[in-house]
XYZ file of C-alpha atoms in Angstrom:
224
model
C -215.857 -100.257 68.947
C -213.019 -100.432 66.497
C -213.782 -101.076 62.779
C -211.180 -99.148 60.897
C -207.831 -99.230 61.394
C -206.693 -96.179 63.517
C -203.862 -96.158 65.942
C -201.681 -93.559 68.362
C -197.947 -93.346 68.284
C -196.111 -94.014 71.446
C -194.719 -90.827 70.894
C -197.785 -89.017 70.876
C -198.607 -89.749 74.676
C -194.737 -89.265 75.457
C -195.187 -85.970 74.977
C -198.965 -85.429 75.915
C -199.323 -88.220 78.346
C -202.983 -86.657 79.468
C -204.030 -86.081 76.183
C -206.453 -87.808 73.889
C -208.075 -88.244 70.512
C -211.537 -88.772 70.098
C -212.590 -90.757 66.763
C -216.248 -90.639 65.279
C -217.275 -92.599 62.403
C -220.860 -92.223 60.571
C -222.193 -93.739 57.749
C -225.454 -93.138 55.691
C -224.850 -89.520 56.422
C -225.768 -87.025 53.535
C -224.777 -83.321 53.192
C -227.305 -81.002 51.960
C -226.920 -77.109 51.349
C -229.371 -76.212 54.177
C -231.789 -77.810 56.564
C -234.696 -75.559 58.339
C -234.549 -78.016 61.333
C -230.732 -77.654 61.459
C -230.898 -73.586 61.473
C -233.386 -73.857 64.468
C -231.229 -75.573 66.139
C -228.552 -73.141 65.469
C -230.522 -70.227 66.314
C -231.516 -71.309 69.748
C -227.717 -72.411 70.320
C -226.513 -68.527 69.606
C -229.012 -67.630 72.186
C -227.927 -69.919 74.688
C -224.602 -69.012 74.287
C -225.222 -65.360 74.854
C -227.391 -65.949 77.806
C -225.015 -68.546 79.560
C -221.728 -65.817 78.897
C -222.334 -62.412 79.938
C -218.365 -61.384 79.594
C -215.575 -62.135 78.192
C -213.692 -62.669 81.476
C -216.022 -65.913 82.201
C -215.700 -67.044 78.929
C -212.221 -67.514 79.126
C -211.941 -68.415 82.342
C -213.646 -72.045 81.469
C -211.316 -74.947 81.763
C -211.853 -76.322 78.528
C -210.834 -73.084 76.948
C -208.031 -72.603 79.253
C -206.798 -75.937 78.524
C -206.977 -75.302 74.579
C -205.212 -71.743 75.422
C -202.411 -73.770 76.929
C -201.762 -75.901 74.145
C -201.857 -73.174 71.635
C -199.500 -70.843 73.636
C -196.708 -73.421 73.160
C -196.691 -72.577 69.353
C -197.436 -69.039 69.807
C -200.948 -68.876 68.358
C -204.252 -68.829 70.088
C -207.546 -70.732 70.041
C -209.494 -69.940 67.002
C -212.789 -71.486 68.386
C -212.800 -68.440 71.196
C -212.752 -65.905 68.596
C -215.704 -67.594 66.670
C -217.343 -67.829 70.405
C -216.658 -64.133 71.124
C -217.730 -63.237 67.741
C -221.006 -64.970 68.104
C -221.486 -63.873 71.779
C -220.044 -60.497 71.871
C -220.557 -59.107 68.507
C -223.817 -60.629 67.668
C -222.547 -62.473 64.591
C -224.472 -65.459 63.519
C -222.746 -68.866 62.735
C -221.700 -68.909 58.989
C -224.255 -70.592 56.737
C -222.735 -73.694 55.254
C -223.400 -77.343 54.128
C -225.365 -79.197 56.732
C -223.025 -81.611 57.412
C -220.374 -79.264 58.193
C -222.091 -77.104 59.874
C -223.353 -79.592 62.566
C -219.930 -80.011 63.469
C -219.314 -76.381 63.610
C -222.215 -75.910 66.122
C -221.267 -78.939 68.376
C -217.543 -77.397 68.087
C -219.025 -74.181 69.455
C -221.502 -75.690 72.098
C -218.744 -77.790 73.656
C -215.614 -75.666 72.720
C -213.738 -79.125 71.713
C -211.483 -78.785 68.394
C -213.091 -81.077 65.869
C -211.951 -81.678 62.073
C -213.906 -83.638 59.791
C -213.154 -85.537 56.940
C -214.791 -87.771 54.148
C -214.329 -91.319 54.773
C -214.087 -92.270 51.591
C -211.401 -89.996 50.572
C -209.137 -91.457 53.067
C -205.963 -94.277 52.165
C -206.414 -96.301 55.190
C -204.429 -96.978 57.732
C -204.541 -93.982 59.772
C -202.391 -92.681 62.462
C -202.109 -90.235 64.856
C -198.899 -88.923 65.933
C -196.906 -85.489 66.867
C -194.547 -83.854 64.521
C -190.826 -84.884 65.098
C -189.513 -83.989 61.369
C -190.461 -81.972 58.970
C -193.943 -83.053 57.434
C -196.103 -80.890 54.977
C -199.616 -80.658 53.513
C -202.041 -78.880 51.804
C -204.820 -77.624 53.873
C -208.593 -76.618 53.009
C -207.716 -73.481 52.028
C -204.830 -74.526 49.549
C -201.982 -73.397 51.214
C -198.869 -75.536 51.963
C -198.093 -75.845 55.461
C -195.154 -77.408 57.209
C -196.070 -79.003 60.568
C -194.884 -76.970 63.596
C -192.473 -79.507 66.024
C -194.661 -81.644 68.637
C -198.015 -80.387 67.144
C -200.955 -83.326 67.093
C -201.610 -84.525 63.703
C -203.524 -87.250 61.779
C -202.151 -88.676 58.748
C -203.070 -91.611 56.176
C -200.900 -93.582 53.807
C -200.795 -90.817 51.207
C -200.190 -87.944 53.993
C -201.480 -85.466 56.504
C -204.869 -85.146 56.804
C -205.336 -82.724 59.767
C -203.121 -80.908 62.643
C -204.204 -79.058 65.565
C -202.375 -75.691 64.635
C -203.517 -75.830 60.807
C -206.646 -77.654 60.519
C -207.782 -80.206 57.990
C -206.525 -80.627 54.776
C -208.190 -80.211 51.401
C -207.669 -83.994 49.929
C -210.311 -85.458 52.530
C -212.199 -82.612 52.732
C -215.923 -83.229 53.748
C -217.704 -82.801 49.767
C -221.513 -82.405 48.862
C -221.414 -86.087 48.038
C -219.930 -87.427 51.503
C -221.620 -90.647 52.649
C -219.323 -91.817 55.211
C -217.448 -89.051 57.363
C -214.835 -89.243 60.183
C -214.927 -86.876 62.975
C -211.968 -86.400 64.893
C -211.702 -84.480 68.230
C -207.792 -83.200 69.354
C -208.346 -82.882 73.342
C -205.106 -81.829 75.007
C -204.508 -82.046 78.761
C -207.772 -80.996 80.915
C -210.384 -82.006 78.871
C -212.371 -85.075 79.894
C -213.468 -88.529 78.258
C -217.150 -87.684 79.269
C -216.839 -84.311 77.475
C -215.295 -85.886 74.023
C -218.269 -88.610 74.300
C -220.752 -85.727 74.764
C -219.968 -84.211 71.931
C -219.942 -86.960 69.896
C -223.697 -87.409 70.546
C -224.468 -83.715 69.967
C -222.610 -83.944 66.592
C -224.923 -87.182 65.716
C -227.870 -85.598 67.309
C -227.222 -82.721 64.570
C -226.545 -84.634 61.656
C -229.812 -86.682 62.380
C -231.958 -83.520 62.061
C -231.208 -84.009 57.752
C -229.849 -87.643 57.888
C -232.024 -89.551 60.206
C -230.478 -92.664 58.634
C -227.125 -91.755 59.964
C -225.570 -95.018 61.709
C -222.844 -95.230 64.075
C -219.937 -97.349 62.820
C -216.962 -96.330 65.352
C -216.372 -94.011 68.576
C -213.045 -94.569 70.302
C -211.166 -92.410 72.448
C -207.454 -93.101 72.280
């Protein structure tokens, strides 16, 4: 289901032969500041996570989290989604309140534990390419800081520059905005993550978004 030009470099699969990147493009979305139906689902998700994982050892032993931990360890980093999960499950924290489109992505990210980046499709300069950093590449992250990609880190770029990387996250230029009507969601899946997991994750993102944007339409779903 390819509607937009998105490709993956040969170097990506040479360096990570068993990795993949999932692409989800949705149109007719909107991004309200809040949604009561989504809030109800968020509360239910927090409850189910706390019931499912009684201690940190059980949580950290999950194959999905171990797959990401192994990837991040290459760069002497830890998987931030694990820290967010532990905060919700063991510290009683709630998921942060943010605009609904981003919140839907975060909810699916915690539910399925898959690293996900969201972008405003209309801010991209096509085509889009997925690769692994082999030279000095830099971009401005959502926080406004300038980052140089770590060698071999997975990243995505449009014709204007980097839009996200695994280690440093999404950029500022193509971030999801209040006025976003078309969205691109990207899952970086290192070795150990199955195709079916990505597909299920994308189904969850769509289901959450349709709580506040029922006219949302699926344009593209690819796993590269």
